[in-house]
mmCIF file of C-alpha atoms in Angstrom:
data_model
loop_
_atom_site.group_PDB
_atom_site.id
_atom_site.type_symbol
_atom_site.label_atom_id
_atom_site.label_comp_id
_atom_site.label_asym_id
_atom_site.label_seq_id
_atom_site.Cartn_x
_atom_site.Cartn_y
_atom_site.Cartn_z
ATOM 1 C CA LYS A 1 -42.911 -112.824 -160.869
ATOM 2 C CA ALA A 2 -40.923 -109.669 -161.498
ATOM 3 C CA GLY A 3 -38.365 -109.839 -164.277
ATOM 4 C CA VAL A 4 -34.682 -109.036 -164.272
ATOM 5 C CA THR A 5 -34.021 -105.412 -163.401
ATOM 6 C CA GLN A 6 -30.956 -103.348 -164.155
ATOM 7 C CA THR A 7 -29.930 -99.954 -162.914
ATOM 8 C CA PRO A 8 -29.195 -97.431 -164.131
ATOM 9 C CA ARG A 9 -30.746 -97.696 -167.576
ATOM 10 C CA TYR A 10 -28.544 -95.009 -169.097
ATOM 11 C CA LEU A 11 -25.166 -93.673 -168.111
ATOM 12 C CA ILE A 12 -22.701 -91.183 -169.528
ATOM 13 C CA LYS A 13 -19.106 -91.245 -168.350
ATOM 14 C CA THR A 14 -15.795 -89.863 -169.525
ATOM 15 C CA ARG A 15 -12.620 -91.744 -170.343
ATOM 16 C CA GLY A 16 -10.655 -92.797 -167.307
ATOM 17 C CA GLN A 17 -13.621 -92.890 -164.980
ATOM 18 C CA GLN A 18 -15.037 -96.032 -163.457
ATOM 19 C CA VAL A 19 -18.614 -97.266 -163.435
ATOM 20 C CA THR A 20 -20.706 -99.747 -161.465
ATOM 21 C CA LEU A 21 -23.802 -101.369 -162.896
ATOM 22 C CA SER A 22 -26.371 -103.311 -160.920
ATOM 23 C CA CYS A 23 -28.550 -106.299 -161.749
ATOM 24 C CA SER A 24 -31.321 -107.900 -159.718
ATOM 25 C CA PRO A 25 -32.242 -111.360 -160.990
ATOM 26 C CA ILE A 26 -35.646 -112.989 -161.007
ATOM 27 C CA SER A 27 -36.644 -114.043 -157.511
ATOM 28 C CA GLY A 28 -35.238 -117.486 -156.779
ATOM 29 C CA HIS A 29 -32.627 -117.346 -159.523
ATOM 30 C CA ARG A 30 -29.099 -117.810 -158.272
ATOM 31 C CA SER A 31 -27.098 -117.402 -161.467
ATOM 32 C CA VAL A 32 -26.389 -114.053 -163.056
ATOM 33 C CA SER A 33 -24.483 -113.620 -166.306
ATOM 34 C CA TRP A 34 -23.265 -110.374 -167.831
ATOM 35 C CA TYR A 35 -22.965 -109.629 -171.535
ATOM 36 C CA GLN A 36 -21.685 -106.694 -173.536
ATOM 37 C CA GLN A 37 -23.494 -105.802 -176.749
ATOM 38 C CA THR A 38 -21.970 -103.522 -179.368
ATOM 39 C CA PRO A 39 -22.787 -103.072 -183.063
ATOM 40 C CA GLY A 40 -19.334 -104.265 -184.050
ATOM 41 C CA GLN A 41 -18.787 -107.217 -181.725
ATOM 42 C CA GLY A 42 -22.345 -108.333 -181.066
ATOM 43 C CA LEU A 43 -23.267 -110.014 -177.792
ATOM 44 C CA GLN A 44 -20.218 -111.108 -175.835
ATOM 45 C CA PHE A 45 -20.101 -112.950 -172.542
ATOM 46 C CA LEU A 46 -18.355 -111.184 -169.673
ATOM 47 C CA PHE A 47 -18.797 -113.446 -166.646
ATOM 48 C CA GLU A 48 -21.241 -115.536 -164.678
ATOM 49 C CA TYR A 49 -21.842 -115.686 -160.951
ATOM 50 C CA PHE A 50 -23.575 -118.348 -158.933
ATOM 51 C CA SER A 51 -23.972 -118.267 -155.164
ATOM 52 C CA GLU A 52 -21.522 -115.364 -154.865
ATOM 53 C CA THR A 53 -18.820 -117.194 -156.834
ATOM 54 C CA GLN A 54 -17.606 -116.478 -160.341
ATOM 55 C CA ARG A 55 -18.087 -119.709 -162.281
ATOM 56 C CA ASN A 56 -17.225 -118.543 -165.787
ATOM 57 C CA LYS A 57 -15.324 -115.706 -167.325
ATOM 58 C CA GLY A 58 -15.154 -114.409 -170.880
ATOM 59 C CA ASN A 59 -12.247 -112.825 -172.690
ATOM 60 C CA PHE A 60 -12.325 -109.320 -171.314
ATOM 61 C CA PRO A 61 -9.492 -107.380 -169.671
ATOM 62 C CA GLY A 62 -9.165 -107.175 -165.930
ATOM 63 C CA ARG A 63 -10.738 -103.728 -165.968
ATOM 64 C CA PHE A 64 -14.035 -105.569 -166.067
ATOM 65 C CA SER A 65 -14.972 -107.174 -162.789
ATOM 66 C CA GLY A 66 -18.055 -108.267 -160.986
ATOM 67 C CA ARG A 67 -19.462 -109.638 -157.803
ATOM 68 C CA GLN A 68 -22.589 -111.207 -156.458
ATOM 69 C CA PHE A 69 -24.234 -110.693 -153.117
ATOM 70 C CA SER A 70 -25.962 -113.184 -150.863
ATOM 71 C CA ASN A 71 -29.366 -112.103 -152.195
ATOM 72 C CA SER A 72 -28.130 -112.957 -155.741
ATOM 73 C CA ARG A 73 -28.011 -109.344 -156.836
ATOM 74 C CA SER A 74 -24.944 -108.692 -158.918
ATOM 75 C CA GLU A 75 -22.805 -105.730 -159.805
ATOM 76 C CA MET A 76 -20.261 -105.272 -162.514
ATOM 77 C CA ASN A 77 -17.553 -102.660 -162.451
ATOM 78 C CA VAL A 78 -15.509 -101.218 -165.264
ATOM 79 C CA SER A 79 -12.469 -99.214 -164.277
ATOM 80 C CA THR A 80 -10.445 -96.775 -166.366
ATOM 81 C CA LEU A 81 -13.156 -96.462 -168.979
ATOM 82 C CA GLU A 82 -12.224 -96.372 -172.655
ATOM 83 C CA LEU A 83 -14.250 -95.089 -175.582
ATOM 84 C CA GLY A 84 -14.658 -98.679 -176.773
ATOM 85 C CA ASP A 85 -16.497 -99.592 -173.582
ATOM 86 C CA SER A 86 -19.539 -97.749 -174.887
ATOM 87 C CA ALA A 87 -22.113 -100.508 -175.183
ATOM 88 C CA LEU A 88 -25.322 -102.000 -173.930
ATOM 89 C CA TYR A 89 -24.568 -104.118 -170.867
ATOM 90 C CA LEU A 90 -27.060 -106.893 -170.336
ATOM 91 C CA CYS A 91 -27.468 -109.212 -167.436
ATOM 92 C CA ALA A 92 -29.337 -112.476 -167.560
ATOM 93 C CA SER A 93 -30.501 -114.778 -164.814
ATOM 94 C CA THR A 94 -31.285 -118.457 -164.513
ATOM 95 C CA SER A 95 -31.887 -120.804 -161.645
ATOM 96 C CA GLY A 96 -28.296 -121.963 -162.135
ATOM 97 C CA THR A 97 -29.140 -125.642 -161.892
ATOM 98 C CA GLY A 98 -29.265 -126.781 -165.476
ATOM 99 C CA GLU A 99 -31.881 -124.417 -166.821
ATOM 100 C CA LYS A 100 -31.157 -123.598 -170.449
ATOM 101 C CA THR A 101 -33.225 -120.430 -170.767
ATOM 102 C CA GLN A 102 -31.609 -117.174 -169.801
ATOM 103 C CA TYR A 103 -33.855 -114.280 -168.877
ATOM 104 C CA PHE A 104 -32.392 -110.936 -169.844
ATOM 105 C CA GLY A 105 -32.842 -107.590 -168.201
ATOM 106 C CA PRO A 106 -33.457 -104.387 -170.198
ATOM 107 C CA GLY A 107 -29.777 -103.481 -170.094
ATOM 108 C CA THR A 108 -27.734 -100.447 -169.138
ATOM 109 C CA ARG A 109 -26.657 -98.283 -172.033
ATOM 110 C CA LEU A 110 -23.238 -96.825 -171.266
ATOM 111 C CA LEU A 111 -21.764 -94.000 -173.292
ATOM 112 C CA VAL A 112 -18.123 -93.118 -172.732
ATOM 113 C CA LEU A 113 -17.053 -89.702 -173.972
ATOM 114 C CA GLY B 1 -12.936 -121.595 -179.731
ATOM 115 C CA GLN B 2 -16.527 -121.192 -180.671
ATOM 116 C CA SER B 3 -18.041 -119.491 -183.695
ATOM 117 C CA LEU B 4 -21.497 -119.166 -185.176
ATOM 118 C CA GLU B 5 -22.562 -117.934 -188.583
ATOM 119 C CA GLN B 6 -25.943 -116.608 -189.563
ATOM 120 C CA PRO B 7 -27.097 -114.244 -192.315
ATOM 121 C CA SER B 8 -26.935 -110.590 -191.439
ATOM 122 C CA GLU B 9 -30.266 -109.589 -192.953
ATOM 123 C CA VAL B 10 -33.455 -111.198 -194.220
ATOM 124 C CA THR B 11 -36.486 -109.490 -195.721
ATOM 125 C CA ALA B 12 -39.918 -111.065 -196.093
ATOM 126 C CA VAL B 13 -43.544 -110.006 -196.471
ATOM 127 C CA GLU B 14 -46.392 -110.323 -194.034
ATOM 128 C CA GLY B 15 -47.951 -113.771 -193.993
ATOM 129 C CA ALA B 16 -44.898 -115.434 -195.504
ATOM 130 C CA ILE B 17 -42.539 -118.019 -194.042
ATOM 131 C CA VAL B 18 -38.887 -117.270 -193.400
ATOM 132 C CA GLN B 19 -36.015 -119.505 -192.362
ATOM 133 C CA ILE B 20 -32.932 -118.202 -190.568
ATOM 134 C CA ASN B 21 -29.975 -120.554 -190.692
ATOM 135 C CA CYS B 22 -27.182 -120.927 -188.202
ATOM 136 C CA THR B 23 -24.017 -122.975 -188.478
ATOM 137 C CA TYR B 24 -21.717 -123.362 -185.545
ATOM 138 C CA GLN B 25 -18.308 -124.611 -184.533
ATOM 139 C CA THR B 26 -17.780 -125.457 -180.926
ATOM 140 C CA SER B 27 -16.252 -128.018 -178.647
ATOM 141 C CA GLY B 28 -18.500 -129.746 -176.173
ATOM 142 C CA PHE B 29 -21.782 -128.775 -177.794
ATOM 143 C CA TYR B 30 -24.726 -128.903 -175.425
ATOM 144 C CA GLY B 31 -27.559 -127.120 -177.212
ATOM 145 C CA LEU B 32 -28.633 -124.367 -179.587
ATOM 146 C CA SER B 33 -30.888 -121.528 -178.511
ATOM 147 C CA TRP B 34 -32.662 -118.783 -180.380
ATOM 148 C CA TYR B 35 -33.342 -115.307 -179.043
ATOM 149 C CA GLN B 36 -35.331 -112.397 -180.430
ATOM 150 C CA GLN B 37 -34.356 -108.803 -179.811
ATOM 151 C CA HIS B 38 -36.369 -105.777 -180.861
ATOM 152 C CA ASP B 39 -34.583 -102.474 -181.331
ATOM 153 C CA GLY B 40 -33.885 -100.981 -177.932
ATOM 154 C CA GLY B 41 -35.064 -104.102 -176.155
ATOM 155 C CA ALA B 42 -33.565 -107.066 -174.376
ATOM 156 C CA PRO B 43 -33.081 -110.497 -175.955
ATOM 157 C CA THR B 44 -35.990 -112.791 -175.228
ATOM 158 C CA PHE B 45 -35.845 -116.559 -175.389
ATOM 159 C CA LEU B 46 -37.605 -118.266 -178.296
ATOM 160 C CA SER B 47 -36.504 -121.888 -178.369
ATOM 161 C CA TYR B 48 -33.868 -124.418 -177.439
ATOM 162 C CA ASN B 49 -32.722 -127.629 -179.154
ATOM 163 C CA ALA B 50 -30.444 -130.156 -177.553
ATOM 164 C CA LEU B 51 -31.399 -133.108 -179.737
ATOM 165 C CA ASP B 52 -31.758 -133.485 -183.497
ATOM 166 C CA GLY B 53 -35.115 -132.590 -184.897
ATOM 167 C CA LEU B 54 -37.776 -129.946 -184.931
ATOM 168 C CA GLU B 55 -39.228 -128.107 -181.955
ATOM 169 C CA GLU B 56 -42.438 -126.210 -182.544
ATOM 170 C CA THR B 57 -43.791 -123.357 -180.454
ATOM 171 C CA GLY B 58 -46.729 -121.662 -182.077
ATOM 172 C CA ARG B 59 -45.666 -119.807 -185.211
ATOM 173 C CA PHE B 60 -41.995 -120.450 -184.454
ATOM 174 C CA SER B 61 -40.107 -123.705 -185.001
ATOM 175 C CA SER B 62 -36.464 -124.537 -184.522
ATOM 176 C CA PHE B 63 -34.464 -127.347 -186.028
ATOM 177 C CA LEU B 64 -31.140 -128.882 -185.108
ATOM 178 C CA SER B 65 -28.786 -131.302 -186.828
ATOM 179 C CA ARG B 66 -25.886 -132.069 -184.511
ATOM 180 C CA SER B 67 -24.029 -134.063 -187.148
ATOM 181 C CA ASP B 68 -24.083 -131.073 -189.515
ATOM 182 C CA SER B 69 -23.506 -128.474 -186.767
ATOM 183 C CA TYR B 70 -26.479 -126.669 -188.195
ATOM 184 C CA GLY B 71 -29.781 -125.316 -187.057
ATOM 185 C CA TYR B 72 -32.490 -122.996 -188.237
ATOM 186 C CA LEU B 73 -35.347 -120.929 -186.949
ATOM 187 C CA LEU B 74 -38.555 -121.027 -188.961
ATOM 188 C CA LEU B 75 -41.069 -118.232 -188.604
ATOM 189 C CA GLN B 76 -44.494 -118.776 -190.133
ATOM 190 C CA GLU B 77 -47.372 -116.406 -190.835
ATOM 191 C CA LEU B 78 -45.054 -113.462 -190.468
ATOM 192 C CA GLN B 79 -46.406 -110.382 -188.750
ATOM 193 C CA MET B 80 -45.028 -106.852 -188.709
ATOM 194 C CA LYS B 81 -44.171 -107.263 -185.041
ATOM 195 C CA ASP B 82 -41.736 -110.045 -185.991
ATOM 196 C CA SER B 83 -39.382 -107.401 -187.379
ATOM 197 C CA ALA B 84 -36.433 -107.769 -185.028
ATOM 198 C CA SER B 85 -32.971 -109.277 -184.743
ATOM 199 C CA TYR B 86 -32.713 -112.998 -184.203
ATOM 200 C CA PHE B 87 -29.706 -114.579 -182.564
ATOM 201 C CA CYS B 88 -28.655 -118.187 -182.443
ATOM 202 C CA ALA B 89 -26.576 -119.080 -179.408
ATOM 203 C CA VAL B 90 -24.630 -122.142 -178.417
ATOM 204 C CA LEU B 91 -24.528 -123.583 -174.944
ATOM 205 C CA SER B 92 -21.464 -125.763 -174.511
ATOM 206 C CA THR B 93 -20.755 -128.353 -171.856
ATOM 207 C CA GLY B 94 -18.875 -127.043 -168.894
ATOM 208 C CA ARG B 95 -19.973 -123.494 -169.596
ATOM 209 C CA ARG B 96 -23.042 -121.837 -168.281
ATOM 210 C CA ALA B 97 -22.855 -118.970 -170.712
ATOM 211 C CA LEU B 98 -24.123 -118.535 -174.207
ATOM 212 C CA THR B 99 -21.979 -117.805 -177.224
ATOM 213 C CA PHE B 100 -24.071 -115.737 -179.595
ATOM 214 C CA GLY B 101 -24.037 -115.413 -183.346
ATOM 215 C CA SER B 102 -23.860 -111.940 -184.808
ATOM 216 C CA GLY B 103 -27.615 -111.832 -185.333
ATOM 217 C CA THR B 104 -29.971 -111.739 -188.308
ATOM 218 C CA ARG B 105 -32.015 -108.623 -188.811
ATOM 219 C CA LEU B 106 -35.463 -109.597 -190.095
ATOM 220 C CA GLN B 107 -37.519 -106.947 -191.809
ATOM 221 C CA VAL B 108 -41.155 -107.801 -192.438
ATOM 222 C CA GLN B 109 -42.779 -105.707 -195.137
ATOM 223 C CA PRO B 110 -46.498 -105.175 -195.714
#
Protein backbone atom coordinates (compact mmCIF):
# COMPACT_ATOMS: atom_id res chain seq x y z
CA LYS A 1 0.00 0.00 0.00
CA ALA A 2 1.40 3.39 -0.91
CA GLY A 3 1.94 5.80 1.95
CA VAL A 4 0.73 9.33 2.45
CA THR A 5 2.04 11.67 -0.23
CA GLN A 6 2.37 15.42 -0.10
CA THR A 7 3.13 17.90 -2.82
CA PRO A 8 5.11 19.98 -3.24
CA ARG A 9 7.91 18.93 -0.92
CA TYR A 10 9.51 22.37 -0.82
CA LEU A 11 8.13 25.81 -1.47
CA ILE A 12 9.42 29.35 -1.26
CA LYS A 13 6.96 32.23 -1.14
CA THR A 14 7.04 35.89 -0.22
CA ARG A 15 4.99 37.70 2.38
CA GLY A 16 1.47 38.46 1.28
CA GLN A 17 1.26 35.63 -1.20
CA GLN A 18 -0.98 32.62 -0.81
CA VAL A 19 -0.10 28.95 -1.03
CA THR A 20 -1.92 25.66 -1.56
CA LEU A 21 -0.54 22.36 -0.33
CA SER A 22 -1.82 18.95 -1.32
CA CYS A 23 -2.08 15.65 0.54
CA SER A 24 -3.10 12.24 -0.75
CA PRO A 25 -3.93 9.81 2.06
CA ILE A 26 -3.34 6.09 2.15
CA SER A 27 -5.80 4.28 -0.10
CA GLY A 28 -9.00 3.61 1.82
CA HIS A 29 -8.32 6.21 4.49
CA ARG A 30 -11.04 8.82 4.78
CA SER A 31 -9.62 11.10 7.46
CA VAL A 32 -6.89 13.62 6.80
CA SER A 33 -5.38 15.84 9.48
CA TRP A 34 -2.99 18.73 8.97
CA TYR A 35 -0.26 19.81 11.37
CA GLN A 36 2.23 22.65 11.43
CA GLN A 37 5.69 21.96 12.81
CA THR A 38 8.08 24.74 13.79
CA PRO A 39 11.14 24.71 16.06
CA GLY A 40 9.48 27.14 18.45
CA GLN A 41 5.93 25.80 18.65
CA GLY A 42 6.46 22.13 17.88
CA LEU A 43 3.73 20.09 16.21
CA GLN A 44 0.40 21.88 16.22
CA PHE A 45 -2.92 20.63 14.91
CA LEU A 46 -4.53 22.69 12.16
CA PHE A 47 -7.67 20.79 11.15
CA GLU A 48 -9.09 17.40 10.29
CA TYR A 49 -11.34 16.38 7.43
CA PHE A 50 -13.46 13.30 7.08
CA SER A 51 -15.69 12.56 4.10
CA GLU A 52 -15.26 16.10 2.77
CA THR A 53 -16.32 17.68 6.08
CA GLN A 54 -14.16 19.49 8.59
CA ARG A 55 -14.62 17.63 11.88
CA ASN A 56 -12.02 19.38 14.02
CA LYS A 57 -10.18 22.64 13.96
CA GLY A 58 -7.15 23.88 15.87
CA ASN A 59 -6.35 27.37 17.04
CA PHE A 60 -5.10 28.96 13.86
CA PRO A 61 -6.30 32.17 12.21
CA GLY A 62 -8.77 32.11 9.38
CA ARG A 63 -5.95 32.57 6.89
CA PHE A 64 -5.48 28.84 7.20
CA SER A 65 -8.16 26.83 5.48
CA GLY A 66 -8.58 23.44 3.97
CA ARG A 67 -10.84 21.16 2.04
CA GLN A 68 -11.23 17.54 1.15
CA PHE A 69 -12.35 16.02 -2.10
CA SER A 70 -14.53 13.00 -2.73
CA ASN A 71 -11.45 10.83 -3.30
CA SER A 72 -10.21 11.85 0.20
CA ARG A 73 -7.37 13.95 -1.15
CA SER A 74 -7.03 17.13 0.84
CA GLU A 75 -5.65 20.58 0.27
CA MET A 76 -4.77 23.30 2.70
CA ASN A 77 -4.48 26.94 1.79
CA VAL A 78 -2.71 29.75 3.57
CA SER A 79 -3.54 33.24 2.42
CA THR A 80 -1.64 36.47 3.05
CA LEU A 81 1.50 34.64 4.09
CA GLU A 82 3.53 35.91 7.03
CA LEU A 83 7.14 35.20 7.90
CA GLY A 84 5.95 33.14 10.86
CA ASP A 85 4.16 30.73 8.54
CA SER A 86 7.51 29.26 7.58
CA ALA A 87 7.23 25.68 8.79
CA LEU A 88 6.98 22.04 7.90
CA TYR A 89 3.36 21.23 7.10
CA LEU A 90 2.48 17.61 7.72
CA CYS A 91 -0.62 15.73 6.85
CA ALA A 92 -1.65 12.47 8.42
CA SER A 93 -4.29 9.97 7.46
CA THR A 94 -6.35 7.36 9.26
CA SER A 95 -9.36 5.30 8.38
CA GLY A 96 -11.38 7.80 10.41
CA THR A 97 -13.37 5.15 12.23
CA GLY A 98 -11.66 4.88 15.57
CA GLU A 99 -8.16 4.04 14.44
CA LYS A 100 -5.63 5.51 16.85
CA THR A 101 -2.56 5.43 14.61
CA GLN A 102 -1.97 8.37 12.35
CA TYR A 103 0.20 7.86 9.30
CA PHE A 104 2.17 10.95 8.38
CA GLY A 105 3.32 12.10 5.00
CA PRO A 106 6.84 13.48 4.38
CA GLY A 107 5.63 17.05 4.74
CA THR A 108 5.89 20.24 2.73
CA ARG A 109 8.59 22.61 3.87
CA LEU A 110 7.40 26.18 3.32
CA LEU A 111 9.75 29.13 3.52
CA VAL A 112 8.25 32.60 3.53
CA LEU A 113 10.62 35.43 2.67
CA GLY B 1 -6.72 23.07 27.45
CA GLN B 2 -4.21 20.35 26.95
CA SER B 3 -0.52 20.30 27.78
CA LEU B 4 2.23 17.72 27.76
CA GLU B 5 5.69 17.85 29.28
CA GLN B 6 8.68 15.79 28.30
CA PRO B 7 12.43 16.36 28.62
CA SER B 8 13.98 18.29 25.78
CA GLU B 9 17.10 16.16 25.42
CA VAL B 10 18.42 12.77 26.49
CA THR B 11 21.82 11.27 25.77
CA ALA B 12 22.69 7.59 26.08
CA VAL B 13 25.24 5.11 24.75
CA GLU B 14 24.76 2.24 22.36
CA GLY B 15 23.38 -0.87 24.01
CA ALA B 16 21.96 1.04 26.96
CA ILE B 17 18.37 1.53 28.07
CA VAL B 18 16.72 4.93 28.11
CA GLN B 19 13.38 6.09 29.46
CA ILE B 20 11.58 9.16 28.15
CA ASN B 21 8.89 10.46 30.46
CA CYS B 22 5.75 12.34 29.58
CA THR B 23 3.25 14.00 31.87
CA TYR B 24 0.04 15.40 30.53
CA GLN B 25 -2.93 17.52 31.44
CA THR B 26 -6.04 17.11 29.40
CA SER B 27 -9.77 16.81 29.66
CA GLY B 28 -11.40 13.72 28.25
CA PHE B 29 -8.25 11.63 28.00
CA TYR B 30 -8.52 8.79 25.52
CA GLY B 31 -4.98 7.53 25.01
CA LEU B 32 -1.28 8.32 24.83
CA SER B 33 0.76 7.75 21.70
CA TRP B 34 4.45 7.89 20.96
CA TYR B 35 5.98 8.96 17.66
CA GLN B 36 9.55 8.94 16.40
CA GLN B 37 10.87 11.56 14.02
CA HIS B 38 14.30 11.54 12.43
CA ASP B 39 15.78 14.82 11.25
CA GLY B 40 14.14 15.79 7.99
CA GLY B 41 11.64 12.96 8.24
CA ALA B 42 8.00 12.49 9.11
CA PRO B 43 6.75 11.31 12.50
CA THR B 44 6.22 7.57 12.57
CA PHE B 45 3.99 5.76 15.02
CA LEU B 46 5.67 3.73 17.76
CA SER B 47 3.03 2.79 20.31
CA TYR B 48 -0.31 3.61 21.86
CA ASN B 49 -1.65 3.12 25.40
CA ALA B 50 -5.26 3.55 26.34
CA LEU B 51 -5.18 1.47 29.51
CA ASP B 52 -2.79 1.41 32.46
CA GLY B 53 0.21 -0.81 32.06
CA LEU B 54 3.05 -1.69 29.77
CA GLU B 55 2.87 -2.32 26.04
CA GLU B 56 5.88 -3.98 24.47
CA THR B 57 6.85 -3.90 20.81
CA GLY B 58 10.28 -5.32 20.21
CA ARG B 59 12.96 -3.09 21.72
CA PHE B 60 10.39 -0.40 22.52
CA SER B 61 7.92 -0.42 25.41
CA SER B 62 5.43 2.18 26.53
CA PHE B 63 3.81 2.59 29.90
CA LEU B 64 0.76 4.51 31.03
CA SER B 65 -0.66 5.45 34.42
CA ARG B 66 -3.96 7.24 33.93
CA SER B 67 -4.29 8.09 37.61
CA ASP B 68 -0.92 9.87 37.55
CA SER B 69 -1.42 11.38 34.07
CA TYR B 70 1.97 9.97 33.25
CA GLY B 71 3.55 7.74 30.69
CA TYR B 72 6.96 6.78 29.44
CA LEU B 73 8.68 5.28 26.46
CA LEU B 74 11.41 2.75 27.16
CA LEU B 75 14.01 2.02 24.53
CA GLN B 76 16.25 -0.98 25.08
CA GLU B 77 19.46 -2.11 23.40
CA LEU B 78 19.93 1.33 21.96
CA GLN B 79 21.28 1.58 18.44
CA MET B 80 22.75 4.57 16.63
CA LYS B 81 19.72 4.65 14.37
CA ASP B 82 17.54 5.39 17.42
CA SER B 83 18.96 8.92 17.48
CA ALA B 84 15.85 10.95 16.74
CA SER B 85 13.17 13.07 18.36
CA TYR B 86 10.46 11.29 20.29
CA PHE B 87 7.05 12.83 20.83
CA CYS B 88 4.32 11.84 23.21
CA ALA B 89 0.85 12.78 22.04
CA VAL B 90 -2.54 12.73 23.68
CA LEU B 91 -5.72 11.66 21.98
CA SER B 92 -8.72 13.08 23.80
CA THR B 93 -12.34 12.02 23.58
CA GLY B 94 -14.35 13.95 21.07
CA ARG B 95 -11.25 14.94 19.14
CA ARG B 96 -9.70 13.04 16.33
CA ALA B 97 -6.48 14.97 16.46
CA LEU B 98 -3.35 14.53 18.47
CA THR B 99 -1.92 17.08 20.86
CA PHE B 100 1.83 16.66 20.82
CA GLY B 101 4.46 17.29 23.43
CA SER B 102 7.43 19.41 22.47
CA GLY B 103 9.56 16.35 21.79
CA THR B 104 12.64 14.75 23.33
CA ARG B 105 15.78 14.69 21.27
CA LEU B 106 17.61 11.42 21.90
CA GLN B 107 21.27 11.25 21.02
CA VAL B 108 22.84 7.80 21.03
CA GLN B 109 26.61 7.83 21.35
CA PRO B 110 29.01 5.02 20.46
